[in-house]
XYZ file of C-alpha atoms in Angstrom:
566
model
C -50.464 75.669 68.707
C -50.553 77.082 72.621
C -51.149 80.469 72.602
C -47.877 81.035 74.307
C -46.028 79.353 71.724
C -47.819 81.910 68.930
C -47.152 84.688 71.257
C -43.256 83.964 71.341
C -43.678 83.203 67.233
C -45.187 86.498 66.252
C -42.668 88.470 68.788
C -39.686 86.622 66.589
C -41.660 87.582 63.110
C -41.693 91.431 64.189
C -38.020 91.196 65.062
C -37.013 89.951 61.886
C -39.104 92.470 59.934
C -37.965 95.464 61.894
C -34.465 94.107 61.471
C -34.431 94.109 57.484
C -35.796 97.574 57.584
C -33.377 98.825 60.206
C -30.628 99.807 57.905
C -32.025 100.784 54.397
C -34.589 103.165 56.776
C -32.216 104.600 59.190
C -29.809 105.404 56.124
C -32.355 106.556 53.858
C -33.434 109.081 56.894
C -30.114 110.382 57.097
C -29.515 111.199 53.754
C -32.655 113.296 53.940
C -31.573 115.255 56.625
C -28.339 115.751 55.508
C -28.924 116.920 51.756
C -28.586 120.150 50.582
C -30.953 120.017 47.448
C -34.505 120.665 47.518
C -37.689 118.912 45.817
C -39.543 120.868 43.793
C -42.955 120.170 45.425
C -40.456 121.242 48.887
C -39.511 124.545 46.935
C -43.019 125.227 46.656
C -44.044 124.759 49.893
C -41.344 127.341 50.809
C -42.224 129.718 49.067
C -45.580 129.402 49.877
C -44.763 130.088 53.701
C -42.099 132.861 53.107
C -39.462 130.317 54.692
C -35.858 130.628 53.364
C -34.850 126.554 54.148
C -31.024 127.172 53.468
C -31.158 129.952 56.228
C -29.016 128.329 59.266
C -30.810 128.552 62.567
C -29.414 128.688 65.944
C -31.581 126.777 68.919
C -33.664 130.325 69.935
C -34.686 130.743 66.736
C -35.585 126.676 65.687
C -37.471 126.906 69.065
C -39.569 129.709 68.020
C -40.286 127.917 64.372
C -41.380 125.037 66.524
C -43.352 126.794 68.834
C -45.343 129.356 66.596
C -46.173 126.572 64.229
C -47.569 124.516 66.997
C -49.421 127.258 68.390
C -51.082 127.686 64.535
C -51.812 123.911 64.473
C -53.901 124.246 68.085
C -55.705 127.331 67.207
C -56.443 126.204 63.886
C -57.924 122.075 65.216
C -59.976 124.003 67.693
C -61.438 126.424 65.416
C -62.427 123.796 62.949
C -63.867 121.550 65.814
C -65.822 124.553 67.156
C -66.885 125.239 63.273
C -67.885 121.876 62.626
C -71.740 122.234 62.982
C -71.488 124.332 59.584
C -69.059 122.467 57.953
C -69.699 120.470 55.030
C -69.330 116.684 55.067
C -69.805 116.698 59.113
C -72.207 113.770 58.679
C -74.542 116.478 60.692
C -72.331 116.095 63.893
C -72.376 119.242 65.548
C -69.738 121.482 67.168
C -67.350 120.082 69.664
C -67.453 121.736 73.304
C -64.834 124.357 73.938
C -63.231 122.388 76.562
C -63.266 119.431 74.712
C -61.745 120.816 71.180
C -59.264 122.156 73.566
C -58.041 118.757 74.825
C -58.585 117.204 71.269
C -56.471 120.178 69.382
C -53.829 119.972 72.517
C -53.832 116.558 72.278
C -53.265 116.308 68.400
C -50.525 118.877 67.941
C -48.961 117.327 70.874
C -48.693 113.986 68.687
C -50.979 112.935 72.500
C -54.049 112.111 70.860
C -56.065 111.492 73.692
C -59.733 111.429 73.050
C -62.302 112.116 75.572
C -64.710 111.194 72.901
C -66.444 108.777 70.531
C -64.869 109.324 67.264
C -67.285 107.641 65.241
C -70.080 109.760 67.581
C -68.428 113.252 67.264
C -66.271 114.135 64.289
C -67.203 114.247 60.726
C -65.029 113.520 57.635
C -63.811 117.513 57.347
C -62.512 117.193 60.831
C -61.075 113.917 60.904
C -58.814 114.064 57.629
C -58.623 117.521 57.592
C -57.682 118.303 60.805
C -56.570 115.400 62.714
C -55.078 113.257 60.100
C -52.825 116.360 58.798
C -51.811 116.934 62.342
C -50.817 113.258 62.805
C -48.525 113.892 59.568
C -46.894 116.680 61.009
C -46.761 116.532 64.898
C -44.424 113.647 64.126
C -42.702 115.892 61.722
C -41.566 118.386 64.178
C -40.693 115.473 66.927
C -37.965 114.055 64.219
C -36.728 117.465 63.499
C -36.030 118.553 66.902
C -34.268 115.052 67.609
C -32.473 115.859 64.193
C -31.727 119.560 65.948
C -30.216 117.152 69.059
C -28.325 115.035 67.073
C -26.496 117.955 64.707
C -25.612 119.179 68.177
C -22.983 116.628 68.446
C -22.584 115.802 65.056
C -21.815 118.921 62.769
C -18.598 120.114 62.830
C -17.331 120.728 66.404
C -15.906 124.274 66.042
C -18.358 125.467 62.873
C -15.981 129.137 62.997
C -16.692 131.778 61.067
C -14.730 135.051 60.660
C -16.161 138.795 61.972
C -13.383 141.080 61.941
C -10.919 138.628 62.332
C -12.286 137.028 65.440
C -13.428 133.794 65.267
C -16.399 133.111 66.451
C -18.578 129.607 67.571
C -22.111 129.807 65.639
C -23.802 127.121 67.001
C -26.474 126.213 64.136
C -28.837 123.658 64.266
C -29.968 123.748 60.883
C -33.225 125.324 59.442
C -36.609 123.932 61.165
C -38.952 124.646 58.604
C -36.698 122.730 56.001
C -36.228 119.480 58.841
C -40.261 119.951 58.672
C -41.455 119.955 54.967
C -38.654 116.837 54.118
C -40.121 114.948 57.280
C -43.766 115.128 55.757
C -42.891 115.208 52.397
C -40.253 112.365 52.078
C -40.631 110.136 54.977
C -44.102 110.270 56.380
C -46.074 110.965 52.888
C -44.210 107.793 51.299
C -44.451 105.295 54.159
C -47.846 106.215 54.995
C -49.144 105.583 51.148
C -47.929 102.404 50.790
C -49.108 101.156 54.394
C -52.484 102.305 54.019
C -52.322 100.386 50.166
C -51.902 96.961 52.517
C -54.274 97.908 55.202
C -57.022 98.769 52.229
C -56.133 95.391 50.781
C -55.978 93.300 54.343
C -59.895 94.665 54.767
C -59.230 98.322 56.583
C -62.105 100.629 55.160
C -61.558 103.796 53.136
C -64.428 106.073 52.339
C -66.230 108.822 52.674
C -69.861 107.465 53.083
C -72.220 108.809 55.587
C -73.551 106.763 58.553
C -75.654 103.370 57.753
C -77.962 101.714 60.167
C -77.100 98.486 60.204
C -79.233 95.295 61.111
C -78.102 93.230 64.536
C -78.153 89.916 64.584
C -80.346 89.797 68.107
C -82.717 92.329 66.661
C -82.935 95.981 66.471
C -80.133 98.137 64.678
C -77.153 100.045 65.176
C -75.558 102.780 63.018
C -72.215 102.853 61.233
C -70.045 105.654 59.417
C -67.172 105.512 57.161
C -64.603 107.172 56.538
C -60.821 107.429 55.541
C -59.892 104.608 58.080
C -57.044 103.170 56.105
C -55.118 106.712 55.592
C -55.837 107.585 58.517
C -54.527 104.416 60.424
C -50.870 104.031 58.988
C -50.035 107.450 59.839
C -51.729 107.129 63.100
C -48.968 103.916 63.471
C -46.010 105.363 61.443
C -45.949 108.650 63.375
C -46.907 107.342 66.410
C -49.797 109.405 67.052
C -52.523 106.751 68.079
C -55.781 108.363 67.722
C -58.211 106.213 66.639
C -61.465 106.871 63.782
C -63.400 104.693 65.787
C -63.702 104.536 69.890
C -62.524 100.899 69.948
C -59.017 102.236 68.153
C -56.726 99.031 66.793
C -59.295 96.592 68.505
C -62.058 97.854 65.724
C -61.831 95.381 62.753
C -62.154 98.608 60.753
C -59.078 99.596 61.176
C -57.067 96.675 62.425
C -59.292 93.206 60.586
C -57.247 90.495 61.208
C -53.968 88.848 63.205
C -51.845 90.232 60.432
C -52.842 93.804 60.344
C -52.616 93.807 64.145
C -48.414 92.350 63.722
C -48.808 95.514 60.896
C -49.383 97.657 62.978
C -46.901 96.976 65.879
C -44.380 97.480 63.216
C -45.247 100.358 61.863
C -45.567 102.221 65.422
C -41.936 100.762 66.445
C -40.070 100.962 62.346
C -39.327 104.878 63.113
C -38.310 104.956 66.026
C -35.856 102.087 65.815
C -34.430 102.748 62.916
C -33.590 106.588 64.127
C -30.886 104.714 65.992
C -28.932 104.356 62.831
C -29.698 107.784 61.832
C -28.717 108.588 64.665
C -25.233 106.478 63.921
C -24.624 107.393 60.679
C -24.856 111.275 61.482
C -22.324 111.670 64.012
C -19.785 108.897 62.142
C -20.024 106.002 64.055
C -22.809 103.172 63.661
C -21.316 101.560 66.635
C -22.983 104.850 68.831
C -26.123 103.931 66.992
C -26.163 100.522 67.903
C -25.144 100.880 71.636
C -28.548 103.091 71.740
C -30.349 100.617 69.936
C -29.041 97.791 72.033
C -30.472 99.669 74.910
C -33.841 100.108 73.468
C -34.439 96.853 71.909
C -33.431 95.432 76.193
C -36.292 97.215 77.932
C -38.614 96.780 74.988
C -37.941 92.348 74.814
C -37.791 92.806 78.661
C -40.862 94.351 79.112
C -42.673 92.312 76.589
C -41.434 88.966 78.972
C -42.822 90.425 81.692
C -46.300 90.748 80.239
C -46.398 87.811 78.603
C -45.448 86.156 82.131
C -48.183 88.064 83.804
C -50.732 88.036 81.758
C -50.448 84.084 80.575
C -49.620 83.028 84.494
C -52.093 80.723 86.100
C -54.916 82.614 87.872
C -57.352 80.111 88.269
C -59.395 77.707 86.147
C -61.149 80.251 84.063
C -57.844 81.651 82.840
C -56.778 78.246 81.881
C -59.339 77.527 79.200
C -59.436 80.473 77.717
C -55.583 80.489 77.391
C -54.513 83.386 79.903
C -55.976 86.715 81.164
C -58.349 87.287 77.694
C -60.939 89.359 79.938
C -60.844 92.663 77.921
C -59.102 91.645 74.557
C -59.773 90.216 70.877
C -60.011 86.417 70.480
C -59.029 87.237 66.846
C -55.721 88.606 68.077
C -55.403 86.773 71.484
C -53.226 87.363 74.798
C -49.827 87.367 73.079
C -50.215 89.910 70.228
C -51.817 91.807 72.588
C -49.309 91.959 75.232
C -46.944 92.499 72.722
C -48.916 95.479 71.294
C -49.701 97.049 74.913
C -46.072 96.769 75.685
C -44.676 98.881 72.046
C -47.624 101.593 72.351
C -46.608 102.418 75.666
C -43.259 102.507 75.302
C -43.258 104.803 72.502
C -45.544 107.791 71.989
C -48.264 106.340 70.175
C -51.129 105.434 72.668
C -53.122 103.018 70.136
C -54.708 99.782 71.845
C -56.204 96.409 70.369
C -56.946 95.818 73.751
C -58.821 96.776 77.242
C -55.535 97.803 79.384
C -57.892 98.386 82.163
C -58.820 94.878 82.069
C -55.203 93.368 82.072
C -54.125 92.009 85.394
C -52.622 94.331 88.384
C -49.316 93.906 87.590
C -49.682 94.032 83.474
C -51.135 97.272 83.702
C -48.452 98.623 85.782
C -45.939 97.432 82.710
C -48.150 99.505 80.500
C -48.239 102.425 83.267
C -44.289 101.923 83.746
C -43.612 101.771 80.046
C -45.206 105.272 79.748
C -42.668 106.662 82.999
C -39.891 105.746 81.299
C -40.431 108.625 79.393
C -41.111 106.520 75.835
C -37.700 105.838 74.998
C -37.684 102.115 74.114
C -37.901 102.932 71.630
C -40.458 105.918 72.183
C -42.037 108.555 69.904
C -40.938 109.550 66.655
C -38.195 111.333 67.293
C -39.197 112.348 70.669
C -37.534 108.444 71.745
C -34.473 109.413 70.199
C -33.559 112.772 72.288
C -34.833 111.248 75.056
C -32.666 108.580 74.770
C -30.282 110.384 74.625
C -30.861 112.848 77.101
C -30.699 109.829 79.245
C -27.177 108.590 77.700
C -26.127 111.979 78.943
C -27.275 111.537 82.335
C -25.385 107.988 82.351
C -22.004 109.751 80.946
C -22.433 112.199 83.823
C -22.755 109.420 86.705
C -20.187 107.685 84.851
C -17.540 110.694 85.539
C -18.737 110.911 89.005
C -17.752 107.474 89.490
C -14.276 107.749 88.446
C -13.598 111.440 89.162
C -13.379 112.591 85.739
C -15.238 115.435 83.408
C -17.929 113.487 81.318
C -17.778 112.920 77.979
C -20.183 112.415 74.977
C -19.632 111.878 71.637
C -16.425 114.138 71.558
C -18.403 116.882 73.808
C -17.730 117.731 77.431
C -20.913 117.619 79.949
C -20.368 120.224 82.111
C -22.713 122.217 84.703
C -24.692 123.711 82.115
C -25.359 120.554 79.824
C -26.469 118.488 82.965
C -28.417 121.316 84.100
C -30.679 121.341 80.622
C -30.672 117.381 80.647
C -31.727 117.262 84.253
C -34.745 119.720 83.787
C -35.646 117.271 80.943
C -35.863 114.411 83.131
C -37.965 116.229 86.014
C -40.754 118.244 83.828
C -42.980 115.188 83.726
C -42.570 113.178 86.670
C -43.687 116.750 88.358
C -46.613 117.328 85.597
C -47.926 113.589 86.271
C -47.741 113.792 90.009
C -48.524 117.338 90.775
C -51.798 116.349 88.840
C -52.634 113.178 90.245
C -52.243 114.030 93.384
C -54.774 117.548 92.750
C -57.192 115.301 90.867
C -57.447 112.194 94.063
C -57.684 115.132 96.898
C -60.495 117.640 94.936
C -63.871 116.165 95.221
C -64.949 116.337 91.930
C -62.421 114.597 89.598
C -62.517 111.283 91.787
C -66.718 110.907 90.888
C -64.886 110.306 87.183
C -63.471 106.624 88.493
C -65.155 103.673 87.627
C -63.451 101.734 90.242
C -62.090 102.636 93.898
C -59.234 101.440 95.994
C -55.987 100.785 93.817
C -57.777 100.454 90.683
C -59.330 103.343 90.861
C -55.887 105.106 91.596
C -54.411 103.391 88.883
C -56.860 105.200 86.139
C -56.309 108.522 87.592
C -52.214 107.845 87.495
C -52.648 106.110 83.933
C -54.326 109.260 82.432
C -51.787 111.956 83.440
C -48.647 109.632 82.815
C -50.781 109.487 79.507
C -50.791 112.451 79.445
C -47.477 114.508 79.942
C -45.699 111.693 78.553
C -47.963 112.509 75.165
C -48.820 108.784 74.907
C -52.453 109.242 74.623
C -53.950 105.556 75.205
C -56.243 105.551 78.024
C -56.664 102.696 80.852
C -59.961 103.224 80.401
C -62.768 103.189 83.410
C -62.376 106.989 83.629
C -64.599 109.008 82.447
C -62.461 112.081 81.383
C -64.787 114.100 79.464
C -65.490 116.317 81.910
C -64.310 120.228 82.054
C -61.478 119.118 84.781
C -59.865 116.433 82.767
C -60.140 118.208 79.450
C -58.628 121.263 80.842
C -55.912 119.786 82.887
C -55.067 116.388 80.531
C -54.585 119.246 77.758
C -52.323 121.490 79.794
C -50.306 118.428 80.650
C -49.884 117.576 76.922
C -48.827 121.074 76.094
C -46.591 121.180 78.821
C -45.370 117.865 78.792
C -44.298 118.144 74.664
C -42.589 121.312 74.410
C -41.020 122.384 77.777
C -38.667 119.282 77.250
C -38.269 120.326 73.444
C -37.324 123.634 74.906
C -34.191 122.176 76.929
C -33.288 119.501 73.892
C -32.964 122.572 72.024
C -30.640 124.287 74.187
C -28.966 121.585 74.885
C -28.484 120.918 71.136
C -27.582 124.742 70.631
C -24.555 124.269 73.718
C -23.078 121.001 72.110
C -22.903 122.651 68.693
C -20.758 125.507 70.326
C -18.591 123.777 71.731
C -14.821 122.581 70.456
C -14.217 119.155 70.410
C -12.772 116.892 73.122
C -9.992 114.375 71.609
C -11.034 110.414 73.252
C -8.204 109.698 75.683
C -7.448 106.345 77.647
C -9.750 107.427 80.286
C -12.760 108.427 77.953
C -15.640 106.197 78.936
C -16.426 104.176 75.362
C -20.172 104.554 74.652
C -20.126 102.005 72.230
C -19.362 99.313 74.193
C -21.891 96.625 76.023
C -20.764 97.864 79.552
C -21.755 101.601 78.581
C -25.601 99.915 77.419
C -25.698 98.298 81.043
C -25.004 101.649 82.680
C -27.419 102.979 80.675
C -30.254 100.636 81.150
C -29.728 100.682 84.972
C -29.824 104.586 84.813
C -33.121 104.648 82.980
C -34.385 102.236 85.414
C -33.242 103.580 88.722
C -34.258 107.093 87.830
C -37.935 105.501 87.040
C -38.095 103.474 89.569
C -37.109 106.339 92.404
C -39.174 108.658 91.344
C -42.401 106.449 90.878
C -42.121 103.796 92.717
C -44.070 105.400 95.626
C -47.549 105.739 93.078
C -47.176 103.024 91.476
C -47.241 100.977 94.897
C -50.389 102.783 95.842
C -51.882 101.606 92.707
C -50.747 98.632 90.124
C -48.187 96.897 92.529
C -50.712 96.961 95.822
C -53.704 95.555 93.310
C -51.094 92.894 91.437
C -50.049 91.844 95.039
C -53.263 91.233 96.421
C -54.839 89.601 93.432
């Protein structure tokens, strides 16, 4: 079989199995977040946090759940990396740097998980389960709940009135964070993530807690191993789209990802989330056809973008690339050039940053697909939750140029767009192209960051650019070539990922908080259907042209000037 033709094979297989779970996931996720009754493991969980979860909460007050819980989860990672020389079960690593446990508990919380380090070199068992692994469980966790927040915005009832002295008055409740939180962990991520580490366990992951082995080469000498909680560790890593890896070699370690079936695994597990929050999405505001038209959008760039890497990375560069089948400099023969474009293609596009392969090593123009996938701002289908709202944000944004078109007030989902709804959806769309190019600009004119690049000239440019659109976008694979553990990177890649994840939560939130106050808007002739194909054009063009103008200047310095001399 020609590796194109397995390629194309494996790309149909993950349709189909993301297709059977689309519907019994999305629905099963909105029936969770619509309930009213509690679990009693949930109850206790409450009550062990002094949280009241039937207390309504309006955006101000979800964004301060969201934001002092965060803040615990950094200060907590960095004390227990900065601890870790006395911990037990360390395998006698000792403490991380402060700069470093910085980026790493930034990075984490951040659901980034960037890592300026060796894993299997630098954290011990305590840290890696205890600390990262929980924060992969619940940095997802709060990315579905404020998409949840977004969608509620439109979708509870659009004038929720109640009475105070017999004036009516427009509440504006989101629902109750901590609640969104606890039933995100507890019955979607705790679930899912059990029964896919069950078939990575029996597919030849590793699960353990054994110390570190020296281990026999075949050439002579030795080398030394550790173990750990791979498995675990690796479906949540997937599911929640976190990415951080137990091992420096990530997915292309055959400790956590063993064999051309795990690898398809795993692709489904980062993209089964986010896709299926379309129909969540759907069935919570009352009309699957809204889902769909969002899903329809996603599912275009994410085929499209997987075409064009395929194309670029199987084209004919020569002789050498010809027998071995297309550009394999840099990736698994076990897995090949077509899994792995497909797999560079869905981490990038959403939030989860894993790799099975060298993206440093693809060709100029297939790591600016990688690069570009990342710009987009992870919506196709992007993060868990954190695609969703900004998917939306962006369907907002198209409803908006939409009216201006035909010289009527926008319209979404029953809710008008005026000033102040464009104003919160446009400061969402400019908070990281400004984070990734204030940054990469300060890091290629200082003197110090550039002694970091492996490579000059547009390569060399393209690692810097890579690493801060990694970055703010709170992807967290790395091109790779850069050395970034240095007290510039750590400091400024973390204050991109803590900038770059909750100053757009803070304007999703407001947004949300502005839609749920308002009264709704009956659908006249003239209302612009957003179910429709046309309205999924409009919107794919929008997401496009927005990219494409605001990056197109560094990504010619960099991917497009090295693909077009190549």
């Amino acid at each position: 079989m020609s590796p194109v033709l397995a390629g194309i094979l494996q790309l149909l297989a993950l349709i189909v199995a993301l297709g059977l779970s689309y519907v019994p996931l999305g629905d099963y996720m909105a029936r969770v977040y619509s309930s009213d009754k509690h679990w009693r493991v949930e109850k206790w969980i409450y009550k062990g946090i002094g949280a009241d979860p039937d207390t309504e909460m309006r955006w101000p007050a979800y964004l301060r759940g969201v934001l002092a819980f965060s803040a615990a989860g950094v200060l907590f990672l960095y004390l227990l990396q900065r601890l870790q020389g006395v911990l037990p079960g360390s395998l006698g690593f000792s403490a991380i740097d402060p700069d470093q446990a910085f980026n790493s508990a930034a990075s984490f919380v951040t659901n980034t998980n960037w890592q300026s380090y060796y894993g299997e070199q630098a954290m011990g068992h305590v840290v890696q389960t205890g600390g990262l692994a929980v924060q992969n469980f619940v940095s997802a966790a709060v990315g579905i709940a404020v998409a949840v927040a977004l969608v509620r915005g439109f979708a509870l009832p659009h004038s929720r009135l109640r009475s105070s002295g017999g004036t009516p008055i427009r509440t504006g409740e989101l629902g109750n964070f901590w609640s969104d939180l606890v039933r995100g962990v507890i019955r979607v991520l705790v679930p899912f993530s059990v029964i896919a580490a069950i078939v990575l366990v029996a597919c030849g992951a590793i699960q353990n807690f054994s110390g570190i082995h020296e281990v026999g080469q075949f050439m002579g000498g030795s080398q030394q191993w550790n173990g750990g909680a791979v498995a675990s560790q690796e479906a949540i890593k997937e599911i929640g789209t976190n990415g951080g890896g137990y091992f420096n070699a990530n997915s292309a370690h055959p400790f956590e990802n063993p064999t051309p079936f795990t690898n398809l695994f795993e692709i489904f597990l980062l993209l089964v989330i986010p896709f299926a929050l379309t129909r969540t999405f759907g069935r919570m505001v009352g009309s699957l056809k809204q889902g769909y038209a969002i899903l329809a959008t996603m599912a275009t760039i994410w085929v499209g973008f997987i075409a064009l890497m395929m194309w670029t990375e199987f084209a004919h560069h020569g002789p050498a690339f010809d027998i071995a089948g297309g550009a394999m400099e840099g990736k698994e023969t076990r897995i090949g050039v077509g899994a792995s474009s497909i797999f560079a293609v869905s981490t990038t596009l959403t939030s989860t940053g894993a790799v099975d392969s060298f993206h440093s090593s693809f060709t100029g123009l297939g790591g600016g697909i990688t690069i570009l996938g990342m710009q987009l701002g992870e919506i196709a289908p992007g993060g868990t939750g954190s695609g969703l709202y900004g998917m939306l944000i962006m369907a907002i944004i198209a409803v908006f140029i939409a009216g201006l078109m035909v010289g009527r007030t926008p319209e979404y989902l029953g809710k008008k767009i005026g000033t102040r709804e464009i104003k919160f959806a446009a400061c969402y769309i400019l908070i990281t192209p400004a984070l990734v190019l204030i940054f990469t600009a300060a890091a290629m004119a200082l003197p110090t960051p550039g002694n970091s690049m492996t490579n000059s000239g547009a390569h060399g440019f393209s690692e810097i650019l890579y690493a801060y659109s990694s970055a703010a976008n709170n992807n967290g694979s790395a091109f790779a070539g850069l050395n970034a553990d240095t007290q510039w990177f750590n400091t400024t890649l973390g204050l991109a990922m803590v900038l770059g994840r909750f100053l757009p939560m803070v304007f999703v939130l407001a947004l949300a908080g502005s839609l749920a106050e308002q009264k709704p808007v009956p659908a006249t002739a003239g209302t612009l259907r957003t179910e429709k194909p046309l309205f999924t054009g409009l919107l794919v063009g929008a997401i496009l042209i927005i990219t494409g103008l605001t990056y197109f200047p560094a990504l010619a310095l960099g991917p497009l000037a090295e693909g077009l001399a190549s």
